[in-house]
PDB file of C-alpha atoms in Angstrom:
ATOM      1  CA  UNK A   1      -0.031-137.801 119.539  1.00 61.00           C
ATOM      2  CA  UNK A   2       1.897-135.365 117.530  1.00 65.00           C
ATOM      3  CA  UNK A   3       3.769-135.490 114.688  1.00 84.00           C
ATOM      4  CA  UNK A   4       7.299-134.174 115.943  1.00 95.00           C
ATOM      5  CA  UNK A   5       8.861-135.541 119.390  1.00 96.00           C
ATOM      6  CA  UNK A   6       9.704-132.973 122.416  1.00 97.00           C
ATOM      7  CA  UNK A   7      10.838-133.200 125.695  1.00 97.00           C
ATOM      8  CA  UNK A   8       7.416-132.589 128.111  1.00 96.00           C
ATOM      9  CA  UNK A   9       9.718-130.079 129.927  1.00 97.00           C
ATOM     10  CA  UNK A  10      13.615-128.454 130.619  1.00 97.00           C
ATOM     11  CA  UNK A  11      14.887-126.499 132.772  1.00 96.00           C
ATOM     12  CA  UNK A  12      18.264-124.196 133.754  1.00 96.00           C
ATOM     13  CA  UNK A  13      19.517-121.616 135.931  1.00 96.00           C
ATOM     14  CA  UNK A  14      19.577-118.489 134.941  1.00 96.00           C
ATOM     15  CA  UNK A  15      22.799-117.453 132.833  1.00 96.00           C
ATOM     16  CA  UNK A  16      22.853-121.327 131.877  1.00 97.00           C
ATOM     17  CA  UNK A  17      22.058-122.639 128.474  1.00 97.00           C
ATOM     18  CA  UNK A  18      19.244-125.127 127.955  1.00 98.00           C
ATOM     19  CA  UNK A  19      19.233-127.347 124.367  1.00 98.00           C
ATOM     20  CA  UNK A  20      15.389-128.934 123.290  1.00 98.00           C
ATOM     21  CA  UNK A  21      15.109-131.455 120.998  1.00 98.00           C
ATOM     22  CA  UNK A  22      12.351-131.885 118.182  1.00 98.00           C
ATOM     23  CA  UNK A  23      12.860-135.172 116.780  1.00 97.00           C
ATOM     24  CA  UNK A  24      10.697-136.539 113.694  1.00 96.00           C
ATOM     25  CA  UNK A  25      11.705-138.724 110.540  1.00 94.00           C
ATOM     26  CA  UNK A  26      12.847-138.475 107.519  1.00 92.00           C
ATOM     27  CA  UNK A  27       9.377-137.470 106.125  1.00 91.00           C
ATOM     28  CA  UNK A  28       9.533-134.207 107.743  1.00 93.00           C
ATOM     29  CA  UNK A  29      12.624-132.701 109.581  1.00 95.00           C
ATOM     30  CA  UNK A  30      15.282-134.951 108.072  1.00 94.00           C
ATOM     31  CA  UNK A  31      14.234-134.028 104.606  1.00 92.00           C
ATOM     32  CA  UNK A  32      13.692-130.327 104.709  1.00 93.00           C
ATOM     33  CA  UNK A  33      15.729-127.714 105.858  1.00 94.00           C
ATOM     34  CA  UNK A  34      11.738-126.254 106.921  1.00 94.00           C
ATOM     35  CA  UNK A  35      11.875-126.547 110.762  1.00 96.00           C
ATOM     36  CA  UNK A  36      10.950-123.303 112.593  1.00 97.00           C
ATOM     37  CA  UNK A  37      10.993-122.559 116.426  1.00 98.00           C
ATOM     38  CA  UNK A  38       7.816-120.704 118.338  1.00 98.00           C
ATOM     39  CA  UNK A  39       7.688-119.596 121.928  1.00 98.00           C
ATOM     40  CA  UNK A  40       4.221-119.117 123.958  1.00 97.00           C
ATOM     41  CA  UNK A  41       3.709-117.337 126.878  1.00 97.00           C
ATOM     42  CA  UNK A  42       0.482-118.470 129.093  1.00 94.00           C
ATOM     43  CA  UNK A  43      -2.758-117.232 127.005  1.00 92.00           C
ATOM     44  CA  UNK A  44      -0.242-115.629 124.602  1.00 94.00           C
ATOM     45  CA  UNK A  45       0.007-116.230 120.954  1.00 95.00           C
ATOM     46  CA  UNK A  46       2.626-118.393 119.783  1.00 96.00           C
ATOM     47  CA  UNK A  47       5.695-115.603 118.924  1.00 97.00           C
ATOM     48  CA  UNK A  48       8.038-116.801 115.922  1.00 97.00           C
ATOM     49  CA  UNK A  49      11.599-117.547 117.072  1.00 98.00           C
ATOM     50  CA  UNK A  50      13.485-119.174 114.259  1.00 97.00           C
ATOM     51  CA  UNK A  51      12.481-120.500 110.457  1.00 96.00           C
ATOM     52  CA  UNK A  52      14.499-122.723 108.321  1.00 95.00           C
ATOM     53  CA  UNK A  53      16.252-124.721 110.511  1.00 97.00           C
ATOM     54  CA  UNK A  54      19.159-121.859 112.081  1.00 97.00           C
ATOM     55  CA  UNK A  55      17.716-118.446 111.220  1.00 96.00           C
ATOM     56  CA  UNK A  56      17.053-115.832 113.509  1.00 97.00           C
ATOM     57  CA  UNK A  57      13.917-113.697 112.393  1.00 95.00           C
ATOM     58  CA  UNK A  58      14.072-109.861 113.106  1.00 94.00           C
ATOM     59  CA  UNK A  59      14.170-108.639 116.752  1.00 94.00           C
ATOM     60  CA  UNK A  60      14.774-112.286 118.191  1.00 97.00           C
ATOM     61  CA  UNK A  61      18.207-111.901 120.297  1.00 96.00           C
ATOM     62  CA  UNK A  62      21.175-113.860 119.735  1.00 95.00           C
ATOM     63  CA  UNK A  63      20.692-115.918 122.593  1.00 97.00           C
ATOM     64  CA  UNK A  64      18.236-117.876 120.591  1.00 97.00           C
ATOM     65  CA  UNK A  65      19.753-120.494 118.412  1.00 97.00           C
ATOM     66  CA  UNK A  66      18.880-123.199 116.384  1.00 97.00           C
ATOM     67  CA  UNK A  67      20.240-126.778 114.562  1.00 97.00           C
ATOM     68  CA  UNK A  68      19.739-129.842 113.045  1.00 97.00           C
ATOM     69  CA  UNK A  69      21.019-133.351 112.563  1.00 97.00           C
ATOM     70  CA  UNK A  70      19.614-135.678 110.847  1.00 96.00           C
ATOM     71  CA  UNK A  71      16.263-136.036 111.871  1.00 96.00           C
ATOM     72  CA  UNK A  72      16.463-134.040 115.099  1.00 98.00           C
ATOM     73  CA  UNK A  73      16.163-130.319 115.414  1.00 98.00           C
ATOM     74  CA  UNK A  74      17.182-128.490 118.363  1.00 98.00           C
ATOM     75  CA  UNK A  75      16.835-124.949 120.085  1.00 98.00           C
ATOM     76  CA  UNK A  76      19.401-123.725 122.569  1.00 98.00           C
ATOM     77  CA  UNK A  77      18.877-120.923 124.668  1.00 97.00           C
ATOM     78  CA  UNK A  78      21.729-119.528 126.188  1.00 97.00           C
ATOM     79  CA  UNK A  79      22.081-117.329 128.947  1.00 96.00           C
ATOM     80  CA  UNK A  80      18.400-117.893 130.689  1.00 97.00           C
ATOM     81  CA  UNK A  81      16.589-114.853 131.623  1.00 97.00           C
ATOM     82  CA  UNK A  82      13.374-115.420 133.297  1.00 96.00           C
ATOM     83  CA  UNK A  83      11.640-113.694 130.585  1.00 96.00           C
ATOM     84  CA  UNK A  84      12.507-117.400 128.695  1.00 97.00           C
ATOM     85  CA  UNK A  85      10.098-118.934 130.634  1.00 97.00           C
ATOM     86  CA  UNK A  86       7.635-120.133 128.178  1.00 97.00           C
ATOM     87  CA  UNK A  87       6.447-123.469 126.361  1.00 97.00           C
ATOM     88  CA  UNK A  88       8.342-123.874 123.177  1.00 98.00           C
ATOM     89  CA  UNK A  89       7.441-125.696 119.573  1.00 98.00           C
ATOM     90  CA  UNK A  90       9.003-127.141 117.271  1.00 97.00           C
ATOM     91  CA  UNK A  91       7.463-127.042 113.064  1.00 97.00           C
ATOM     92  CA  UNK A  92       8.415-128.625 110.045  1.00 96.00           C
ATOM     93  CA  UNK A  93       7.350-129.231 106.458  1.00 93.00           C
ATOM     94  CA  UNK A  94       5.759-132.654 106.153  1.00 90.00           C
ATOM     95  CA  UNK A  95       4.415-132.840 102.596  1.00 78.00           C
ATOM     96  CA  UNK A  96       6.231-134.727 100.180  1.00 68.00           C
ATOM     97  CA  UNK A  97       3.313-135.966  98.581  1.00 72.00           C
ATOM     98  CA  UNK A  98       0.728-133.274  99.850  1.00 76.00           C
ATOM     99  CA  UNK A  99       1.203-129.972 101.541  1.00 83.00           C
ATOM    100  CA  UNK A 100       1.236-131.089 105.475  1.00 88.00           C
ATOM    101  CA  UNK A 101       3.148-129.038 108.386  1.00 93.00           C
ATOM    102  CA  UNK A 102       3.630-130.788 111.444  1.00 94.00           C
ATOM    103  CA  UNK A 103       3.931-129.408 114.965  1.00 96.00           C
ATOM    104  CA  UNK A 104       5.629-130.857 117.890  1.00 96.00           C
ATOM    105  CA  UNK A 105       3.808-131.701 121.378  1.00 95.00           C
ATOM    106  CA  UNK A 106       5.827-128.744 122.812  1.00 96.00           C
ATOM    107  CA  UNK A 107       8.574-128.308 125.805  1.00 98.00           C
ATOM    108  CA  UNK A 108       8.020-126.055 129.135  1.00 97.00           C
ATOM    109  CA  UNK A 109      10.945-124.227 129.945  1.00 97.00           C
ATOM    110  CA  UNK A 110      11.664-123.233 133.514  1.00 97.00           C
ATOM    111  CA  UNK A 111      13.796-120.839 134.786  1.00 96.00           C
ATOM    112  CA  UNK A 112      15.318-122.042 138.124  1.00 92.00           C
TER     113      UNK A 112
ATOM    114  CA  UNK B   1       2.269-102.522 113.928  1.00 95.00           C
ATOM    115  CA  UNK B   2       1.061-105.710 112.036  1.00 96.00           C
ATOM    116  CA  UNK B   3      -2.052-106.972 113.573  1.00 97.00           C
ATOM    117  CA  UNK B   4      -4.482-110.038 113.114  1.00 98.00           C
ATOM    118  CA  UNK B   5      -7.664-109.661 115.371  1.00 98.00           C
ATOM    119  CA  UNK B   6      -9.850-113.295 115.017  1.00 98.00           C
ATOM    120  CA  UNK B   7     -13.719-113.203 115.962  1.00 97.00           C
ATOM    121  CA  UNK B   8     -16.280-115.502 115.526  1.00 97.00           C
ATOM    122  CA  UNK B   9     -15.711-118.302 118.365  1.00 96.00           C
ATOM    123  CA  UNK B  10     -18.237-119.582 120.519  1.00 97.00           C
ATOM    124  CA  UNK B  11     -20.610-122.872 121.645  1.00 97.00           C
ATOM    125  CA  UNK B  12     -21.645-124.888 119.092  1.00 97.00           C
ATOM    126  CA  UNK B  13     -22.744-128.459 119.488  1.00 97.00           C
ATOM    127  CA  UNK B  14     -21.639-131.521 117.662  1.00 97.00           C
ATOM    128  CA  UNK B  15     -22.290-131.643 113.978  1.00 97.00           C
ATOM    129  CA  UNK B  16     -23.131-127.485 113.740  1.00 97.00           C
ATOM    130  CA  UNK B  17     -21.114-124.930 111.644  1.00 98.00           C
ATOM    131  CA  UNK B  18     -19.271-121.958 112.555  1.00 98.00           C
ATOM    132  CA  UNK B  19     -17.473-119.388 110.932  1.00 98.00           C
ATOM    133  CA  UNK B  20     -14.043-117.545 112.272  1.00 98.00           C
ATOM    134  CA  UNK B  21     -13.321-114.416 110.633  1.00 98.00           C
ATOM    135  CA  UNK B  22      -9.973-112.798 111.076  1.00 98.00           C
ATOM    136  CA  UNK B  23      -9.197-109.190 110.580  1.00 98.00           C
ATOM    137  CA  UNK B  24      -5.789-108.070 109.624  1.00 98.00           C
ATOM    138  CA  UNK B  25      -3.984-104.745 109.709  1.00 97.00           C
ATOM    139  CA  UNK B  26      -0.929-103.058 109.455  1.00 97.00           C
ATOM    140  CA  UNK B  27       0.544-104.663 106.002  1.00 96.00           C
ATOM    141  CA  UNK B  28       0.053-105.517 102.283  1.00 96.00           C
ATOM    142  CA  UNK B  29      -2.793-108.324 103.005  1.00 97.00           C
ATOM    143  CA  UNK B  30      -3.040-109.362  99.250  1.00 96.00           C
ATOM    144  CA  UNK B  31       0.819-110.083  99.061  1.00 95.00           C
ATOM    145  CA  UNK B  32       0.809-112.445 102.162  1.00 96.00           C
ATOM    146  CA  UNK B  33      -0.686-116.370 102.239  1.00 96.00           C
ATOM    147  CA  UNK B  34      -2.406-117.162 105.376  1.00 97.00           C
ATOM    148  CA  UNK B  35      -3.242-119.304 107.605  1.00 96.00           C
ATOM    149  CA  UNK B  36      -5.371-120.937 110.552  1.00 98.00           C
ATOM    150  CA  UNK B  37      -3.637-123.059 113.222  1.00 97.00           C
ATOM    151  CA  UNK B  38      -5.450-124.540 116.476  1.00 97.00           C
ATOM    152  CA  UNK B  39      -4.458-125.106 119.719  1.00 97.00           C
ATOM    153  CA  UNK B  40      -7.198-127.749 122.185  1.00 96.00           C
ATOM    154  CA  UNK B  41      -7.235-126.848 125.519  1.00 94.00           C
ATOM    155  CA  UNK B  42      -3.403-127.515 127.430  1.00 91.00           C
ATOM    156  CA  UNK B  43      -2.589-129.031 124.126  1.00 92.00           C
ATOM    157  CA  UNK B  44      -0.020-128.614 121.771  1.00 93.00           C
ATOM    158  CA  UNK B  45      -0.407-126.703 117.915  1.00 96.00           C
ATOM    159  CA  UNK B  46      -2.200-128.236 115.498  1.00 96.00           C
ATOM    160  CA  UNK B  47      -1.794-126.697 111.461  1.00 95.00           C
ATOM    161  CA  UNK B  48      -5.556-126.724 110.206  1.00 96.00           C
ATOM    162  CA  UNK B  49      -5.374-124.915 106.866  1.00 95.00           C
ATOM    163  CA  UNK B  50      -3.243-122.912 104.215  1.00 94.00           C
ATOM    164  CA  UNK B  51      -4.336-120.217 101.582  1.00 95.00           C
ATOM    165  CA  UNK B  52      -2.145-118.578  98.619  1.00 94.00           C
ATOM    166  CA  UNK B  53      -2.408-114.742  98.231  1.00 95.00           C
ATOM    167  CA  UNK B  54      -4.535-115.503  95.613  1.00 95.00           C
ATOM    168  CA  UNK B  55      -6.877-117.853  96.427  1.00 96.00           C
ATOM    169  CA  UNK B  56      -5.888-120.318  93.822  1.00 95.00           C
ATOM    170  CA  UNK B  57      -4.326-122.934  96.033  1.00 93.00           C
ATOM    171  CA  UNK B  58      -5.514-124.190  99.272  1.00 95.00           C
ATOM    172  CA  UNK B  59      -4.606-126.917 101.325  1.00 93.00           C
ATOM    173  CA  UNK B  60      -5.744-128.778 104.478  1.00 94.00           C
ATOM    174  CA  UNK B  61      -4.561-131.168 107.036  1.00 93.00           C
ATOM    175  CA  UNK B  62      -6.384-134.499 106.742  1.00 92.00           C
ATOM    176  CA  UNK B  63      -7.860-133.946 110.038  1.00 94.00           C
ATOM    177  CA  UNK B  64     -10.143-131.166 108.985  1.00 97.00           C
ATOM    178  CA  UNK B  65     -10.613-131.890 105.417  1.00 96.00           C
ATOM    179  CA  UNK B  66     -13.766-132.257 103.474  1.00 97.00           C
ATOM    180  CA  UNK B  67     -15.455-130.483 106.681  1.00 98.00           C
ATOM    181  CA  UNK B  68     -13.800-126.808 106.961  1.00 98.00           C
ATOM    182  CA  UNK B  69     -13.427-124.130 103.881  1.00 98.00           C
ATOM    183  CA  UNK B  70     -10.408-121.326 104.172  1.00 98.00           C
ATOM    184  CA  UNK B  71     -11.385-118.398 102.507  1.00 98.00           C
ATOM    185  CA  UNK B  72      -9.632-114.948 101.856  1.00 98.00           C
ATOM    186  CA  UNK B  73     -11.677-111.325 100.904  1.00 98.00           C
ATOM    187  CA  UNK B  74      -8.455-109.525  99.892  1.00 97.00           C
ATOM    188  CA  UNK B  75     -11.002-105.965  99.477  1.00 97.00           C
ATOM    189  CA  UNK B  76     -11.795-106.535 103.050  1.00 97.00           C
ATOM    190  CA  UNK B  77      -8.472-107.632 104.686  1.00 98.00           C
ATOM    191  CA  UNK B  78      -9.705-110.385 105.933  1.00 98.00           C
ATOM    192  CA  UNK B  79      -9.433-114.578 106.354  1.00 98.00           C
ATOM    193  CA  UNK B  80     -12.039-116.820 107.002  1.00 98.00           C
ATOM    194  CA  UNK B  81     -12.652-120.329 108.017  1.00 98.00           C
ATOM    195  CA  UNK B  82     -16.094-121.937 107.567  1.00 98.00           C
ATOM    196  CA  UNK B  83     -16.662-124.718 109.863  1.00 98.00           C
ATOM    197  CA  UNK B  84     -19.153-127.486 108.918  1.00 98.00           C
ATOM    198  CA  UNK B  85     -19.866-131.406 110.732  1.00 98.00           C
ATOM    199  CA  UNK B  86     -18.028-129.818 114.026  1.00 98.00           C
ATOM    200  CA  UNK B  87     -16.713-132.305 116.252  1.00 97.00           C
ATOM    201  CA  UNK B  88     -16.165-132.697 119.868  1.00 97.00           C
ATOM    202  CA  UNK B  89     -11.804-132.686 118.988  1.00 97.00           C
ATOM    203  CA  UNK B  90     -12.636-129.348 117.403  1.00 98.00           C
ATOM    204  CA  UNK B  91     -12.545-128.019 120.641  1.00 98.00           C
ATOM    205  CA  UNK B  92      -9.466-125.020 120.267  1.00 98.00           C
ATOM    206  CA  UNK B  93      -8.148-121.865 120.104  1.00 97.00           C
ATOM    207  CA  UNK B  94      -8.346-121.163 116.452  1.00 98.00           C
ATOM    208  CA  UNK B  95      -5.256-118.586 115.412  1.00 98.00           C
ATOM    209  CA  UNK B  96      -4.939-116.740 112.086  1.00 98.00           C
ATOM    210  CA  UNK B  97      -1.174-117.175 111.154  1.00 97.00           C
ATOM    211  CA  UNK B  98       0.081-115.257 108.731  1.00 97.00           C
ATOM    212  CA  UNK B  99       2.843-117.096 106.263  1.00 95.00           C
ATOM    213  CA  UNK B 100       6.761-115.852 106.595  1.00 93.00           C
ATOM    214  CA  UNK B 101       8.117-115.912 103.054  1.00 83.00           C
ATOM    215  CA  UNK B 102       7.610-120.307 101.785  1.00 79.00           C
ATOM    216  CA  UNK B 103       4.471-121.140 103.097  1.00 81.00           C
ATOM    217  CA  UNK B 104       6.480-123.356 105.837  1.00 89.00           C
ATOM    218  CA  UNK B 105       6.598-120.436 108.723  1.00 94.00           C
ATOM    219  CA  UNK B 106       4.096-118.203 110.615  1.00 96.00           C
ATOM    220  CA  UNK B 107       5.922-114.655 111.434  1.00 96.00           C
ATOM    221  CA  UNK B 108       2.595-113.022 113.017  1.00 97.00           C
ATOM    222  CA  UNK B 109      -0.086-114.534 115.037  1.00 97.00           C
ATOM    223  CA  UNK B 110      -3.815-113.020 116.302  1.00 97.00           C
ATOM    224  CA  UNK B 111      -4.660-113.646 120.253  1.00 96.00           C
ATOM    225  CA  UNK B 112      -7.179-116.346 118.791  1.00 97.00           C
ATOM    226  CA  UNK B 113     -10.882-117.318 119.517  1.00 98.00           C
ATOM    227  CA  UNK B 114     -12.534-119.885 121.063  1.00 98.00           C
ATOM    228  CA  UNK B 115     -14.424-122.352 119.466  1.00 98.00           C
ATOM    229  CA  UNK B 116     -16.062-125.230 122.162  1.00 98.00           C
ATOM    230  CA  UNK B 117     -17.993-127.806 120.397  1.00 97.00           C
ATOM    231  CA  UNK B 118     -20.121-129.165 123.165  1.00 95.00           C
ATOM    232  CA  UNK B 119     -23.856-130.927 123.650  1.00 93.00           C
TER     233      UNK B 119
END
């Protein structure tokens, strides 16, 4: 069972915009501003798609966006391409005590 | 072009030791931390291990410590992960992260290896 809590799957049109969750606890999500986004492709590595919470790393496009409240995260992806199809995760810092990151169990994302 | 090529995968039965090596390219290796993160078959990401650009700090999650060793060769450009008391939830795609800027992120990720721990 993993740490973090996502949504098996999602789904939208394409043009639509699609919101996933990532909800965790205060231990981890709602006490760091350290949640980051990842997309994977099948057999792909994991590609970085946001870091701390609402940032947009280099080359990701706009489309890709990312919050928080409390201790839910979420990524919206607005206007679906097909090229969005993927399986998403969710990350946060976990260590108050200890360094610990903590992964969620991941969403699919269709493309209707 | 950043790259991180992993090797080292394979069949190992229960209780055996392996050792992924990861090979990385294309940037300053001594000024990044690294990592290794897994991934069990149609399962979700699992953090296994963190090193500091210089070795001095390393940490592990609970599930894998006291068994595996991280280990960096910053002359060689290269991250290793030794492997001891393998178990049959070992089973993964082992990936060589490497860290964004705080330790908390992974910008660049290698295709992985396999390791199947199996009887």
């Amino acid at each position: 069972q993993s740490a973090l809590t996502q949504p098996p799957s999602a789904s939208g049109s394409p043009g639509q915009s699609v919101t996933i969750s990532c909800t965790g606890t205060s231990n981890d999500v709602g006490g760091y501003n350290y949640v980051s986004w990842y997309q994977q492709h099948p057999g792909k590595a994991p590609k970085f798609m946001i870091y701390e919470v609402s940032k947009r790393p280099s080359g990701v496009p706009d489309r890709f966006s990312g919050s928080k409240s409390g201790n839910t995260a979420s990524l919206t992806v607005s206007g679906l391409q097909a090229e969005d199809e993927a399986d998403y995760y969710c990350s946060s810092y976990a260590g108050s005590n200890n360094f610990e990151l903590v992964f969620g169990g991941g969403t699919k994302l269709t493309v209707l | 072009e950043v790259q991180l090529v992993e090797s080292g995968g394979g069949l190992v039965q229960p209780g055996g030791s392996l050792r992924l090596s990861c090979a990385a390219s294309g940037f300053t290796f001594t000024t990044y931390s690294m990592n290794w993160v897994r991934q069990a078959p149609g399962k979700g990401l699992e953090w296994v291990s963190y090193i500091s650009r210089s070795s001095s700090t390393k940490y592990y999650a609970d599930s894998v410590k006291g068994r595996f060793t991280i280990s960096r060769d910053n002359a060689k450009n290269s991250l290793y992960l030794q492997m001891n008391s393998l178990r049959d939830e070992d089973t993964a795609v082992y990936y060589c992260a490497r860290d964004f800027n705080s330790g908390y992120e992974f910008d660049y990720w290698g295709q992985g290896t396999l390791v199947t721990v199996s009887s």
